[in-house]
Amino acid sequence: MVVVLYYLLYNCKVGRKNVIKKIEKIHKKISKKYDCYKIDLDEIKLKETTFINGCDENDIVILCGGDGTLDQFLNSIRDANVICKMFFYSCGSGNDFARDYKKQKFIDITNLKESLPTVKINNQESYLFVNGVGMGVDAVVCRSKAQYRFSEISKSYFSIALSSLKTFRTYSLDVIIDGEPKHFDDVWFFVCNHGSYIGGGMKVTPTAVRDDDFLDICIIHSLKIRTLLLLFPLIFIGKHIIFKKYIYTQKCTKFKAIPDGCNILQRDGEVIDYVKEIEVER
């Protein structure tokens, strides 16, 4: 007789009551037919690889959370030998990965880590990423949004972005895209994306296809804040790319960026400081 075990992994730091209720509902439903164990990711922190290696082919792991939870979990099991089935249930504060799978409630992520691009930071640490990486005002917004997460105040990405734009200082940027060097002045931000969405549904790279062999670059530069404020709403629907004077887009497989005057990076919404250069590879 085949014994099927379900493991429901969740991020206890989510904190929102509606998210906890969703997890409880899934647990209750599965438990009617199978043995289902809820595991707080904090309980297996730094032991995720050991946990996954200990699962057999009949086990089913369901990861519950947002983009940050998915990013951190896949990086933590990067060297694991996955023989169990793994699924992702999107219920966090950032759900851009799930937007590419609109009709799927449980997304199969069993082999996802093998297909993800990597970002090397300061020629040292290397990470997988699910949606994208970026430097500039988008990273500042991600930091502010994370701070609001632990307060009573609820603010959208858009409202935080509007206030951040007023104090942000643009920077110069040198990039190498598939071996071709380019320079940009007065950069507000750039992203190197694997998926279409970032920041809670913003289509910064609207032509990106998750399952293709390319990364999608978008660099916003050389425009006054007044123009950017007018342009900003168009980013949510992906229409900003028609303004080619200010919006540089490109598909590539390798991307290197050296910013001058900016050292904060966001990776799937998670913020990393003291970044001098990055190398991204598909």
Coordinates of C-alpha atoms in Angstrom, one line a residue:
M1 CA 0.0 0.0 0.0
V2 CA 1.4 3.4 -1.0
V3 CA 1.4 5.9 1.8
V4 CA 1.0 9.5 0.7
L5 CA 2.2 12.2 3.1
Y6 CA 1.5 15.9 2.6
Y7 CA 3.7 18.6 4.0
L8 CA 2.2 22.1 4.2
L9 CA 5.1 24.6 4.5
Y10 CA 4.2 28.1 5.4
N11 CA 5.7 31.4 6.5
C12 CA 4.6 32.3 10.0
K13 CA 5.8 35.9 9.4
V14 CA 3.0 36.5 6.9
G15 CA 0.8 37.5 9.9
R16 CA -2.3 38.4 8.0
K17 CA -5.4 36.6 9.3
N18 CA -6.9 35.9 5.8
V19 CA -3.7 34.1 4.8
I20 CA -3.6 32.0 8.0
K21 CA -7.3 31.1 7.3
K22 CA -6.5 29.9 3.8
I23 CA -3.7 27.7 5.1
E24 CA -6.0 26.2 7.7
K25 CA -8.6 25.5 5.1
I26 CA -6.2 23.7 2.9
H27 CA -4.9 21.7 5.8
K28 CA -8.4 20.7 6.9
K29 CA -9.4 19.6 3.4
I30 CA -6.3 17.5 2.7
S31 CA -6.5 15.9 6.2
K32 CA -9.8 14.3 5.4
K33 CA -8.1 11.9 3.0
Y34 CA -4.4 12.0 3.8
D35 CA -1.9 12.6 6.6
C36 CA -1.0 16.3 6.3
Y37 CA 1.6 18.0 8.5
K38 CA 1.9 21.8 8.8
I39 CA 5.5 23.0 9.1
D40 CA 6.5 26.5 9.9
L41 CA 9.5 27.4 7.7
D42 CA 11.2 29.0 10.7
E43 CA 11.3 25.5 12.3
I44 CA 13.4 24.0 9.5
K45 CA 15.5 27.1 8.7
L46 CA 18.9 26.1 7.4
K47 CA 17.7 22.5 7.3
E48 CA 15.5 22.8 4.2
T49 CA 17.8 20.7 2.0
T50 CA 17.9 17.9 4.7
F51 CA 14.1 18.0 4.8
I52 CA 13.6 17.8 1.1
N53 CA 16.2 15.1 0.7
G54 CA 14.3 13.1 3.4
C55 CA 11.1 13.1 1.4
D56 CA 10.3 10.2 -0.9
E57 CA 8.6 10.0 -4.3
N58 CA 5.2 9.6 -2.8
D59 CA 5.4 12.7 -0.6
I60 CA 3.8 15.9 -1.6
V61 CA 5.1 19.3 -0.4
I62 CA 2.9 22.4 -0.7
L63 CA 4.7 25.7 -0.2
C64 CA 2.4 28.5 0.9
G65 CA 3.4 32.1 0.7
G66 CA 4.4 35.0 -1.7
D67 CA 7.2 35.6 -4.1
G68 CA 9.7 36.2 -1.3
T69 CA 8.9 32.9 0.4
L70 CA 9.2 31.1 -2.9
D71 CA 12.5 32.8 -3.7
Q72 CA 14.1 32.0 -0.3
F73 CA 12.9 28.4 -0.3
L74 CA 14.2 27.6 -3.7
N75 CA 17.5 29.1 -2.9
S76 CA 17.7 27.1 0.3
I77 CA 17.1 23.8 -1.5
R78 CA 19.3 24.7 -4.4
D79 CA 21.6 21.7 -3.8
A80 CA 18.8 19.3 -2.8
N81 CA 17.9 16.1 -4.7
V82 CA 14.1 16.6 -5.2
I83 CA 12.2 13.3 -5.8
C84 CA 9.0 14.3 -4.1
K85 CA 6.3 16.5 -5.8
M86 CA 6.3 20.1 -4.9
F87 CA 3.6 22.7 -5.4
F88 CA 3.3 26.4 -4.7
Y89 CA 0.1 28.0 -3.3
S90 CA 0.3 31.7 -3.7
C91 CA -1.0 33.6 -0.6
G92 CA 1.6 36.1 0.4
S93 CA 2.0 39.9 0.0
G94 CA 3.7 39.6 -3.4
N95 CA 2.1 37.2 -6.0
D96 CA 3.8 38.1 -9.3
F97 CA 4.9 34.6 -10.0
A98 CA 1.4 33.3 -9.7
R99 CA 0.2 35.9 -12.2
D100 CA 1.9 34.0 -15.0
Y101 CA -0.2 31.0 -14.0
K102 CA -3.6 32.6 -13.8
K103 CA -5.7 29.4 -13.9
Q104 CA -3.6 27.3 -11.6
K105 CA -4.4 27.2 -7.9
F106 CA -1.5 24.9 -7.1
I107 CA 1.5 25.5 -9.3
D108 CA 3.9 22.6 -9.9
I109 CA 7.4 23.7 -8.8
T110 CA 9.1 20.3 -8.6
N111 CA 11.7 21.1 -11.3
L112 CA 11.5 24.9 -11.1
K113 CA 14.9 25.6 -9.6
E114 CA 16.6 23.8 -12.5
S115 CA 15.2 26.3 -15.0
L116 CA 15.7 29.6 -13.1
P117 CA 18.2 32.3 -14.0
T118 CA 21.0 33.3 -11.5
V119 CA 22.3 36.6 -10.3
K120 CA 25.9 36.9 -9.0
I121 CA 26.4 39.9 -6.6
N122 CA 29.7 41.7 -6.2
N123 CA 31.4 38.7 -8.0
Q124 CA 30.7 36.6 -4.9
E125 CA 27.3 35.3 -3.8
S126 CA 25.1 33.7 -6.4
Y127 CA 21.3 33.4 -6.1
L128 CA 18.4 32.0 -8.1
F129 CA 15.5 34.3 -8.8
V130 CA 11.9 33.7 -9.7
N131 CA 10.6 37.0 -11.2
G132 CA 13.4 39.5 -11.5
V133 CA 16.2 41.6 -10.0
G134 CA 16.4 45.4 -10.1
M135 CA 18.3 48.4 -8.7
G136 CA 17.0 51.9 -8.1
V137 CA 13.7 53.3 -7.0
D138 CA 12.0 49.9 -7.2
A139 CA 14.4 48.5 -4.6
V140 CA 13.8 51.5 -2.4
V141 CA 10.0 50.8 -2.7
C142 CA 10.6 47.2 -1.8
R143 CA 12.4 48.2 1.4
S144 CA 9.7 50.6 2.4
K145 CA 7.0 48.1 1.7
A146 CA 8.8 45.5 3.9
Q147 CA 8.9 48.1 6.7
Y148 CA 5.2 48.7 6.4
R149 CA 4.5 45.0 6.6
F150 CA 5.3 45.0 10.3
S151 CA 3.1 48.0 11.1
E152 CA -0.5 48.8 11.3
I153 CA -0.2 50.9 8.1
S154 CA -1.2 49.4 4.8
K155 CA 0.1 51.0 1.6
S156 CA 0.2 49.8 -2.0
Y157 CA 3.4 49.6 -4.1
F158 CA 2.0 52.5 -6.2
S159 CA 1.5 54.9 -3.3
I160 CA 5.0 54.1 -1.8
A161 CA 6.6 54.5 -5.2
L162 CA 5.1 58.0 -5.7
S163 CA 6.5 59.2 -2.3
S164 CA 9.9 57.5 -3.0
L165 CA 10.3 59.2 -6.4
K166 CA 10.3 62.6 -4.8
T167 CA 13.5 61.9 -2.8
F168 CA 15.3 59.5 -5.0
R169 CA 18.5 60.5 -6.7
T170 CA 19.1 59.2 -10.2
Y171 CA 22.4 57.5 -11.0
S172 CA 24.7 56.5 -13.9
L173 CA 24.8 52.9 -15.1
D174 CA 27.2 50.9 -17.2
V175 CA 25.9 47.6 -18.5
I176 CA 27.1 44.7 -20.7
I177 CA 24.3 43.0 -22.6
D178 CA 25.3 39.8 -24.3
G179 CA 28.9 41.2 -24.6
E180 CA 27.8 44.7 -25.8
P181 CA 28.7 47.6 -23.5
K182 CA 26.2 50.5 -23.0
H183 CA 26.1 53.5 -20.7
F184 CA 23.1 55.3 -19.3
D185 CA 22.8 58.6 -17.3
D186 CA 20.1 59.7 -14.9
V187 CA 18.8 56.2 -14.3
W188 CA 15.7 55.8 -12.1
F189 CA 15.8 52.1 -12.1
F190 CA 16.5 49.0 -14.2
V191 CA 15.1 45.5 -14.0
C192 CA 16.3 42.2 -15.4
N193 CA 13.3 40.0 -15.4
H194 CA 12.4 36.3 -15.9
G195 CA 8.7 36.9 -15.7
S196 CA 6.3 39.6 -16.8
Y197 CA 5.4 41.1 -13.5
I198 CA 7.0 42.8 -10.5
G199 CA 5.8 45.0 -7.7
G200 CA 2.3 43.5 -7.4
G201 CA 1.3 43.3 -11.0
M202 CA 3.4 46.0 -12.7
K203 CA 4.2 44.9 -16.3
V204 CA 7.6 46.4 -16.5
T205 CA 8.7 43.8 -19.1
P206 CA 5.5 43.1 -20.9
T207 CA 7.1 41.0 -23.6
A208 CA 8.8 38.6 -21.2
V209 CA 7.9 34.9 -21.5
R210 CA 8.6 32.9 -18.4
D211 CA 9.4 29.6 -20.3
D212 CA 11.6 31.1 -23.0
D213 CA 15.4 31.2 -23.1
F214 CA 15.8 34.9 -22.6
L215 CA 15.9 37.5 -19.9
D216 CA 14.1 40.9 -20.4
I217 CA 15.9 44.1 -19.6
C218 CA 14.1 47.4 -18.9
I219 CA 16.1 50.6 -18.1
I220 CA 14.2 53.9 -17.3
H221 CA 16.5 56.9 -17.7
S222 CA 17.0 60.5 -18.7
L223 CA 13.6 62.0 -17.8
K224 CA 12.4 64.5 -15.3
I225 CA 10.4 63.5 -12.3
R226 CA 7.3 65.3 -13.7
T227 CA 7.5 63.2 -16.9
L228 CA 8.1 60.0 -14.9
L229 CA 5.0 60.6 -12.7
L230 CA 3.0 60.9 -15.9
L231 CA 4.6 57.8 -17.3
F232 CA 4.4 55.7 -14.2
P233 CA 0.8 54.5 -14.4
L234 CA 1.5 53.2 -17.9
I235 CA 4.0 50.7 -16.4
F236 CA 1.1 48.8 -14.8
I237 CA -0.3 48.0 -18.2
G238 CA 3.0 47.6 -20.0
K239 CA 2.4 50.6 -22.3
H240 CA 5.5 52.6 -21.2
I241 CA 7.8 50.8 -23.6
I242 CA 6.6 52.9 -26.5
F243 CA 8.6 55.8 -25.1
K244 CA 11.9 54.6 -26.4
K245 CA 13.7 57.8 -25.7
Y246 CA 13.4 57.1 -22.0
I247 CA 12.7 53.4 -21.9
Y248 CA 15.4 51.0 -23.0
T249 CA 14.3 47.3 -23.5
Q250 CA 16.2 44.3 -24.7
K251 CA 16.1 40.5 -24.6
C252 CA 19.3 38.8 -23.7
T253 CA 20.9 35.7 -22.0
K254 CA 23.7 37.5 -20.1
F255 CA 23.6 40.9 -18.4
K256 CA 26.1 42.7 -16.2
A257 CA 25.4 46.0 -14.5
I258 CA 27.7 48.4 -12.6
P259 CA 25.8 51.3 -11.1
D260 CA 27.5 54.5 -9.9
G261 CA 25.6 56.0 -7.0
C262 CA 23.2 53.2 -6.2
N263 CA 23.9 50.1 -4.1
I264 CA 20.5 48.7 -3.2
L265 CA 19.1 45.7 -5.1
Q266 CA 15.8 43.9 -4.9
R267 CA 15.6 40.2 -5.8
D268 CA 12.0 39.0 -6.0
G269 CA 11.1 41.8 -3.6
E270 CA 13.8 40.9 -1.1
V271 CA 16.3 43.8 -0.5
I272 CA 20.1 43.4 -0.6
D273 CA 22.4 46.3 0.4
Y274 CA 26.0 47.2 -0.6
V275 CA 25.7 46.0 -4.2
K276 CA 28.4 47.3 -6.5
E277 CA 27.8 45.1 -9.5
I278 CA 25.6 42.2 -10.6
E279 CA 25.9 39.5 -13.3
V280 CA 22.7 37.8 -14.4
E281 CA 22.7 34.7 -16.6
R282 CA 19.8 32.7 -18.1

